[in-house]
Short mmCIF file of C-alpha atoms in Angstrom, two decimals:
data_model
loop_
_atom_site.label_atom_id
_atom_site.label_comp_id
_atom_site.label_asym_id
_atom_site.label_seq_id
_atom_site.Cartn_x
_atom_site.Cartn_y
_atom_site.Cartn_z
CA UNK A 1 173.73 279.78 69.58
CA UNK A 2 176.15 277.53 67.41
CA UNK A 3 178.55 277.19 69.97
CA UNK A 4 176.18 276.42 72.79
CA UNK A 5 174.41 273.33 69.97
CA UNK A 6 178.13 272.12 68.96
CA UNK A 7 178.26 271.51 72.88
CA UNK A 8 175.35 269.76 72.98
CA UNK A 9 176.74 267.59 70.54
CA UNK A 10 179.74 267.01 71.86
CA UNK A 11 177.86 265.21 74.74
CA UNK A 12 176.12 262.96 72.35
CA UNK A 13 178.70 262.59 69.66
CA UNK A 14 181.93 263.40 70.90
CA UNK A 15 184.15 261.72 68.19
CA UNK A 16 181.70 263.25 65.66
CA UNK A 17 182.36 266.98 66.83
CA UNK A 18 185.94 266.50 67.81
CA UNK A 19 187.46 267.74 64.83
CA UNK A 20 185.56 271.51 65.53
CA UNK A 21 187.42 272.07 68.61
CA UNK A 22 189.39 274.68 67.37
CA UNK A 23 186.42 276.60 66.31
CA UNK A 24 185.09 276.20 69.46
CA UNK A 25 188.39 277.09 71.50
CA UNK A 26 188.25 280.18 68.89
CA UNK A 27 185.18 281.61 70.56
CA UNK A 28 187.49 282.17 74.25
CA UNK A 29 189.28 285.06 71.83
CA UNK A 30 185.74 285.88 70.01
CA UNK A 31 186.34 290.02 69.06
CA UNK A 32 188.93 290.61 71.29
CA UNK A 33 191.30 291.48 67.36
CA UNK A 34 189.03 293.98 66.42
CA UNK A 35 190.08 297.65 68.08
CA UNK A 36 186.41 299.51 66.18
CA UNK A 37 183.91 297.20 67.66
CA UNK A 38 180.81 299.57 68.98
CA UNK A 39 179.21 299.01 72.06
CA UNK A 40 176.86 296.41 71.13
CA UNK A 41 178.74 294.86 69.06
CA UNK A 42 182.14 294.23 72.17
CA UNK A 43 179.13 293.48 74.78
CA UNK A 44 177.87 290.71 72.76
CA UNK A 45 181.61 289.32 71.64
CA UNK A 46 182.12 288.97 75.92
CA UNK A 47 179.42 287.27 76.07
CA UNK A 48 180.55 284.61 73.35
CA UNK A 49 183.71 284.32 75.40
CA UNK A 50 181.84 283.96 78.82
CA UNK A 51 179.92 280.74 77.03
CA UNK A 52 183.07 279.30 75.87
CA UNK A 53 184.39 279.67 78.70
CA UNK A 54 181.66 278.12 80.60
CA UNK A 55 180.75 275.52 78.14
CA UNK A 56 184.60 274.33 77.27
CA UNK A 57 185.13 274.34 81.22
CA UNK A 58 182.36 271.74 81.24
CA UNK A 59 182.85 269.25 78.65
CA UNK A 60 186.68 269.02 80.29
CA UNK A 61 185.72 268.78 83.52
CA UNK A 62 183.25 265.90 82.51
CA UNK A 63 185.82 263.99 80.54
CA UNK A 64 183.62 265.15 76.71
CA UNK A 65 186.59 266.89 75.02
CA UNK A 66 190.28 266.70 76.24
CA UNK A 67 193.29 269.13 75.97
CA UNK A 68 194.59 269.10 72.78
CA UNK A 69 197.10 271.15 71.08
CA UNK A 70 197.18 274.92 72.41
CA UNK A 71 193.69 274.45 74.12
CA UNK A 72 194.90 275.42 77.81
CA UNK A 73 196.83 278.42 76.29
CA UNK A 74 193.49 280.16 74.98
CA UNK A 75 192.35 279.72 78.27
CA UNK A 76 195.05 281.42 79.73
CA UNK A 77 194.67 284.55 77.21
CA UNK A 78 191.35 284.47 78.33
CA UNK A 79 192.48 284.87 82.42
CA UNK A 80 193.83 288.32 80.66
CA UNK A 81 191.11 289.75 78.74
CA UNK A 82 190.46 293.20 78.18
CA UNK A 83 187.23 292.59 79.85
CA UNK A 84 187.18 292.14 83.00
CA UNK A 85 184.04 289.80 83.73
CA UNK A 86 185.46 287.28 81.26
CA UNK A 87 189.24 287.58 82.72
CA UNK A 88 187.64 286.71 86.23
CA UNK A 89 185.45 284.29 84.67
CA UNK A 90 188.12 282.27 83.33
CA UNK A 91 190.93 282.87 86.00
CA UNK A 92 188.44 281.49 88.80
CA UNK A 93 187.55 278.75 86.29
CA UNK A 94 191.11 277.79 85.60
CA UNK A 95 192.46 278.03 89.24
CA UNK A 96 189.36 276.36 90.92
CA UNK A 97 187.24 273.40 89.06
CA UNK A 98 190.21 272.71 86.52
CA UNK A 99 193.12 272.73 88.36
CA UNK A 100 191.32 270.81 90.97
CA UNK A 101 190.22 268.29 88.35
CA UNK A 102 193.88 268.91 86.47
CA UNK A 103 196.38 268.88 89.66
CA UNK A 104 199.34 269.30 87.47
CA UNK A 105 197.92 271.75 85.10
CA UNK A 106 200.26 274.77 85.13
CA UNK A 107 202.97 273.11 86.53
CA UNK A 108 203.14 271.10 82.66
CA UNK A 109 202.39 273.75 80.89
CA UNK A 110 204.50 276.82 82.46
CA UNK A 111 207.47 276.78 80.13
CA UNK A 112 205.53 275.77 76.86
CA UNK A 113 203.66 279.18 77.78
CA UNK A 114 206.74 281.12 77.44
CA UNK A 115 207.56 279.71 73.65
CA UNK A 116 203.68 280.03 72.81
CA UNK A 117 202.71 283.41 74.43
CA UNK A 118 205.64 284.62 72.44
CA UNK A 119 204.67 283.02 69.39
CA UNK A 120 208.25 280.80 69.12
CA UNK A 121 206.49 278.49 66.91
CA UNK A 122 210.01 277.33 65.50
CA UNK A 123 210.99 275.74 68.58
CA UNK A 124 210.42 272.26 69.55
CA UNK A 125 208.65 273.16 72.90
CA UNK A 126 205.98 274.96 71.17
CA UNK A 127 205.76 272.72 68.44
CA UNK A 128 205.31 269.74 70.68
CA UNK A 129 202.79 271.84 72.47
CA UNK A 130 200.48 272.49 69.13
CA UNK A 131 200.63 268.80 68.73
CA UNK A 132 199.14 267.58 72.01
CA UNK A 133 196.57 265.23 72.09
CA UNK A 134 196.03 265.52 68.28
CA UNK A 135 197.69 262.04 67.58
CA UNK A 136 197.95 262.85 63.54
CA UNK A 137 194.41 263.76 63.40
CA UNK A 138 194.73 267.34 62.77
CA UNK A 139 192.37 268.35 65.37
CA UNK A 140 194.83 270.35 67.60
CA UNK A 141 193.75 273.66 68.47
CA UNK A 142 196.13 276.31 67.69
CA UNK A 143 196.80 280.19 68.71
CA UNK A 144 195.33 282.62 65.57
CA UNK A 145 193.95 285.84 65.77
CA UNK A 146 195.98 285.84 69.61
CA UNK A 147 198.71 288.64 69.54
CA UNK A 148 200.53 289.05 72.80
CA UNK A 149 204.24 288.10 71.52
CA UNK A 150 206.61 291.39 71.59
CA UNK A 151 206.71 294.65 74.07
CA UNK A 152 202.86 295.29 73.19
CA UNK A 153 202.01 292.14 75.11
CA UNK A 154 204.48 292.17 77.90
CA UNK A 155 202.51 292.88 80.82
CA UNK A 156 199.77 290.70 79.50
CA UNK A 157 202.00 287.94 79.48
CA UNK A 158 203.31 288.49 82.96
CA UNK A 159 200.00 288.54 84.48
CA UNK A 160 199.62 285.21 83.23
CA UNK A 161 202.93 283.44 84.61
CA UNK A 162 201.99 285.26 87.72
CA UNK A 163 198.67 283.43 88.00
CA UNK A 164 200.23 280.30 87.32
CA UNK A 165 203.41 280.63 90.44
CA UNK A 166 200.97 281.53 92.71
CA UNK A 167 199.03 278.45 92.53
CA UNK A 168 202.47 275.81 92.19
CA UNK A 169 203.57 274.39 95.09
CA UNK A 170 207.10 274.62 96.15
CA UNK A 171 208.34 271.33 94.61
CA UNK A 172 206.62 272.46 91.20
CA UNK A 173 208.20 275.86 91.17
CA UNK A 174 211.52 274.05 91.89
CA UNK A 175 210.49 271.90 89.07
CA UNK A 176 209.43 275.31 86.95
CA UNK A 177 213.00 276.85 87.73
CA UNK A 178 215.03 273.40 86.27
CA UNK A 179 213.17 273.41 83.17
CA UNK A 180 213.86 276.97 82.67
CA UNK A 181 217.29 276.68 83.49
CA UNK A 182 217.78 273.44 81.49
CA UNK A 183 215.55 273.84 78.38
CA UNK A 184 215.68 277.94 78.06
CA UNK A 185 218.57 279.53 79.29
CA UNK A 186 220.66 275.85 78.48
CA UNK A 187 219.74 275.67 74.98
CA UNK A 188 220.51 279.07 74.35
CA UNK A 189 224.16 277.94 75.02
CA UNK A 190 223.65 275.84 72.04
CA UNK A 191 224.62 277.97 68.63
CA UNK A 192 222.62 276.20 66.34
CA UNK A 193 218.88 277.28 68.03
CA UNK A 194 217.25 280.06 67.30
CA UNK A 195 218.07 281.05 71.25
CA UNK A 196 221.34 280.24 71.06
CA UNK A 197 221.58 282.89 67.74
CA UNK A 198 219.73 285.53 69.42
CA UNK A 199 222.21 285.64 72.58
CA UNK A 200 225.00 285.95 69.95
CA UNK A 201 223.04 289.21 67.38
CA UNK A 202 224.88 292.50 68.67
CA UNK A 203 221.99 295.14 70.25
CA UNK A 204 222.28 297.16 67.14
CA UNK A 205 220.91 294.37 64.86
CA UNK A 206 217.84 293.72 67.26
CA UNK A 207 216.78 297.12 67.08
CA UNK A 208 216.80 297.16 63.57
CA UNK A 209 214.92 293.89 64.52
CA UNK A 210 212.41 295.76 66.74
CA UNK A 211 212.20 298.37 64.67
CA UNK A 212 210.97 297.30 61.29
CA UNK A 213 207.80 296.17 62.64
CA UNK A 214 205.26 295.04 59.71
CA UNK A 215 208.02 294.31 57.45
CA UNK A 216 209.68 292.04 59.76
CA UNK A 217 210.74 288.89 57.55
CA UNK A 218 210.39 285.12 58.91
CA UNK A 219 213.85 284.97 60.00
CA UNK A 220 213.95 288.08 62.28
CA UNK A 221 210.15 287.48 63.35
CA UNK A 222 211.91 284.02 64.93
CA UNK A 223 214.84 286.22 66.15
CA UNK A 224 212.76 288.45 68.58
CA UNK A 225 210.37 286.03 69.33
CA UNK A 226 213.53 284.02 70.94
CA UNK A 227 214.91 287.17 72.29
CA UNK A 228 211.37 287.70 74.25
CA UNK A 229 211.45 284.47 75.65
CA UNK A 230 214.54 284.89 76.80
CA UNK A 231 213.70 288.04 78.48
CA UNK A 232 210.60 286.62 80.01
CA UNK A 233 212.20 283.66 81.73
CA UNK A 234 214.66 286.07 83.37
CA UNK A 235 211.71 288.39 84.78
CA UNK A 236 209.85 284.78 86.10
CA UNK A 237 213.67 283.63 87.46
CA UNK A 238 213.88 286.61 89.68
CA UNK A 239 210.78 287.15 90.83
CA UNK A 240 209.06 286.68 94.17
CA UNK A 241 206.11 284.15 93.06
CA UNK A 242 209.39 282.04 92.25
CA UNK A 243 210.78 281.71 95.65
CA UNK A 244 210.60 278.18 97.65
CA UNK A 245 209.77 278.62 101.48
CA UNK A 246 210.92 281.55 103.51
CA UNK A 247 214.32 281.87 102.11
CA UNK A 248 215.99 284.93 103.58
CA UNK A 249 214.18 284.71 106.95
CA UNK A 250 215.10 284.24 110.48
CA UNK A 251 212.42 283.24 112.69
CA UNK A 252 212.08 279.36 111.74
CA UNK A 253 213.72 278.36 115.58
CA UNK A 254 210.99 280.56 116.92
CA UNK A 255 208.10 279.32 114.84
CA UNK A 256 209.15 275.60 116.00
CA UNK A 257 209.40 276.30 119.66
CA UNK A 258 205.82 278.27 119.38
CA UNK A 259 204.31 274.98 117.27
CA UNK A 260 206.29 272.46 119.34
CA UNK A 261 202.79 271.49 120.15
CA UNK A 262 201.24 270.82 116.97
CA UNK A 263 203.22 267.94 114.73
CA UNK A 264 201.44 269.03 111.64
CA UNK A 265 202.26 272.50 111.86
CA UNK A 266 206.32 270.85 112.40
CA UNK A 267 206.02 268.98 109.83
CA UNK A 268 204.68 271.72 107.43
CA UNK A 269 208.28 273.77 108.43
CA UNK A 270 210.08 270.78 108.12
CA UNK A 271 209.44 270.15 104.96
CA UNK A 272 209.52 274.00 104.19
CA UNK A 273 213.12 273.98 105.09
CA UNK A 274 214.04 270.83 103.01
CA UNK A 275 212.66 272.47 99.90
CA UNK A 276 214.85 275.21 100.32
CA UNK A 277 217.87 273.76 100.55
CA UNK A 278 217.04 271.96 97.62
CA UNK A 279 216.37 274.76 95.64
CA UNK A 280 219.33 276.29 96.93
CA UNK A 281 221.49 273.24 95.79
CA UNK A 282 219.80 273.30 92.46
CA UNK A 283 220.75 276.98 92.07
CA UNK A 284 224.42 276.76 93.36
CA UNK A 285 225.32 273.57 91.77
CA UNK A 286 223.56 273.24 88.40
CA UNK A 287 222.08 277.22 87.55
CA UNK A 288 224.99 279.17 88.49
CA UNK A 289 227.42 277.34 85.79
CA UNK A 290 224.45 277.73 82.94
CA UNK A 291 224.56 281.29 84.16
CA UNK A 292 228.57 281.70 84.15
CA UNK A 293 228.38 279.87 80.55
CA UNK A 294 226.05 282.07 79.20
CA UNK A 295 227.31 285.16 81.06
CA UNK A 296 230.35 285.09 78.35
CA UNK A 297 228.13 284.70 75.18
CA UNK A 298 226.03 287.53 76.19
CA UNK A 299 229.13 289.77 76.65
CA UNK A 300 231.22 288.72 73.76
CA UNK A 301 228.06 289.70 71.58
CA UNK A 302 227.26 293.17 74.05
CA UNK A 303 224.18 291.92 74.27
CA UNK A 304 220.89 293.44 75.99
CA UNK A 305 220.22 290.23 77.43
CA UNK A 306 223.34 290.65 79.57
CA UNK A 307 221.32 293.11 82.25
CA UNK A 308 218.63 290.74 82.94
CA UNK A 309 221.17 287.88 83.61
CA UNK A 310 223.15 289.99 85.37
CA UNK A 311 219.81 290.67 87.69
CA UNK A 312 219.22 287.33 88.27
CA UNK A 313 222.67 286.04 89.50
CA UNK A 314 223.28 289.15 92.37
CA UNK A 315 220.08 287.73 93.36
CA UNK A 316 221.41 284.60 93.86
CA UNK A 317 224.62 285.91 95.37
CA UNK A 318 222.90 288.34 97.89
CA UNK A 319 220.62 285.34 98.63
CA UNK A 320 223.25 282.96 99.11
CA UNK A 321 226.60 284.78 99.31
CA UNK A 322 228.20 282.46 101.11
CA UNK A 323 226.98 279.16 99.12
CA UNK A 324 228.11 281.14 95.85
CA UNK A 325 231.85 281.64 97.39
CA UNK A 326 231.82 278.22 98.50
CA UNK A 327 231.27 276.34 94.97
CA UNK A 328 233.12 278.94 93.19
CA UNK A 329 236.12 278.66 95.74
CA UNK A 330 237.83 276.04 92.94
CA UNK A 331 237.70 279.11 90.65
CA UNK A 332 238.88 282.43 92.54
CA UNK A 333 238.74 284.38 88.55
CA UNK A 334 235.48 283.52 87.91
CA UNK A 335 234.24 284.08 92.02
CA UNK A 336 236.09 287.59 92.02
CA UNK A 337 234.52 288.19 88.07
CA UNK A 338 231.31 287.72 89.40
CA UNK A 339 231.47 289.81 93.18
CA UNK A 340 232.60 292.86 91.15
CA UNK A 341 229.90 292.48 88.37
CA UNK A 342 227.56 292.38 91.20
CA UNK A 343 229.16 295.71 93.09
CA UNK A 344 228.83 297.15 89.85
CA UNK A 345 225.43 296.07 88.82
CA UNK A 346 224.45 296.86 91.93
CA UNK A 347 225.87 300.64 91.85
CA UNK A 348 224.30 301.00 88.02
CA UNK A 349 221.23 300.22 89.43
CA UNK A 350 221.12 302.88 92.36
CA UNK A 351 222.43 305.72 89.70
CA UNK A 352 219.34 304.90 87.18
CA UNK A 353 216.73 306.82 87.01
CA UNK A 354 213.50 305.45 88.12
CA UNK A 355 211.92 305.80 84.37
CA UNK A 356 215.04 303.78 83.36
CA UNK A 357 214.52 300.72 86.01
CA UNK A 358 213.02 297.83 84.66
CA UNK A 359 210.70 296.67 87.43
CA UNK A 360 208.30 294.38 85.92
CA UNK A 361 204.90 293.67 87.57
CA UNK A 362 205.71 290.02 88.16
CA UNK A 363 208.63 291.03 90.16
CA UNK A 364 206.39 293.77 92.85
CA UNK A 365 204.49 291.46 95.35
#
């Protein structure tokens, strides 16, 4: 009941009940902490959730309260709730009335996800994130009481980046794969960030990392938080919902001469076919050398991070074998380093043992 009166306030006096926001946004994670909840008590914390949903949904959509700080990032958590009626609730919500109202809504917030699902609050992505729209007011909703940072919350957090690549268009998921390249797996070439620190910690000091759990201190809470967002952005970087166009296929000559009749439809594979050779010049020319660059930090430091990187560039070279041999042509070392890492990435892969294979759920389409 106080929720559904601070909306009706917010119609009337919207600068008035501003500054409860974050209670408000609160209510989209209403119970969800508490694992002993009975019955009646879990039905009637969905239902608080459904109403935020509902009622936040509507005072955005009709211009009442506006995005500030992490307000688009409870919504997301909510798209994953361990109810279902409010995850479907606020996954149709999201990808129908608000994106249609928002256009550019995932697109601007996909990589700030990564640094605030994970809780890698001491990076300047997420802390330019808490800050939106709060213009020194102290108004900006933040993420408490939401726990989905670490292996616990893995597959939670893939579900989400999956629901926002599957409604980006191709240009935004080219977009999506720059920033990535540029702002994650570039400023973890940088030794001074807490990404750049966590590429260089040996495995053995990561599990003891990992392993402490409660008693993690400050410093090694930031170090796995980095090392999860690391890990996440290589599991988006490879998978499927990440390609542009029909990369890989064949039958483009045949789908033109069958549509020779119908201009749109052209025009649709036109473009289709300039978007991947954009993307493929964006991988060649300006990923592959991030990825060569960090390649050597990972293995001077035997780090874990080395598979997934490893995963993601025989992608690229099955994909485009020939475009990789062509840029790297300057540099036969570094073009014959990476074909044999790939031959024998490729045969570790085949020799693991199926409990051993990391396929995450982002990646099976």
């Amino acid at each position: 009941n106080a929720l559904l009166v601070l909306g009706d306030l917010c119609v009337k006096y919207t600068n008035l009940v501003d500054r409860y926001l974050p209670v408000m946004a609160a209510c989209l994670q209403s119970g969800n902490s508490s694992n002993d909840l009975s019955t009646t008590s879990a039905q009637g914390s969905a239902l608080v959730r459904k109403h935020g949903v509902l009622m936040l949904s509507t005072l955005l959509l009709q211009d009442y309260i506006k995005w500030r700080g992490l307000l688009f990032h409870r919504f997301l958590v909510a798209s994953a709730d361990e109810d279902e009626g409010v995850a479907k609730l606020a996954e149709m919500t999201l990808c129908g009335p608000l994106l249609g109202r928002y256009p550019k809504l995932f697109f601007n917030n996909f990589v700030e996800s990564l640094f605030v699902l994970n809780r890698c609050s001491a990076h300047p992505i997420y802390a330019a994130a808490a800050s939106t729209g709060d213009n020194g007011a102290g108004i900006a909703v933040g993420f408490d009481g939401i726990n989905l940072h670490g292996s616990s919350g893995r597959n939670s957090r893939i579900q989400m980046y999956k629901l926002m690549l599957s409604n980006m268009s191709d240009e935004e998921k080219i977009g999506v794969t720059a920033r990535i390249a540029k702002e994650i797996l570039g400023g973890a070439l940088e030794s001074n960030g807490d990404l750049g620190k966590v590429c260089r910690t040996p495995p053995h000091a990561l599990s003891i990392i990992k392993e402490a759990n409660s008693n993690l201190t400050s410093r090694n809470q930031r170090h796995e938080s980095a090392y999860n967002v690391l890990s996440d952005a290589f599991a988006i970087l490879v998978s499927p919902s990440l390609r542009v166009g029909r990369v890989g296929t064949n039958n483009e000559d045949e789908i033109e001469e069958s549509d020779a009749n119908k201009p749109a439809q052209i025009a649709v594979a036109a473009k289709g076919k300039l978007l991947s050779k954009i993307s493929r010049k964006h991988l060649i020319e300006i990923v592959l050398p991030i990825l060569c660059n960090l390649k050597v930090i990972l293995q001077e430091s035997s780090s874990s991070l080395l598979r997934d990187l490893m995963r993601y560039i025989v992608e690229i070279f099955r994909v485009y074998k020939t475009e990789v041999k062509e840029f790297l042509a300057s540099d036969p070392t570094l073009l014959q380093e990476v074909e044999y890492d790939a031959r024998q990435f490729q045969k570790a892969q085949k020799a693991e043992t199926p409990q051993r294979v990391l396929a995450m759920p982002i990646a099976t389409a």
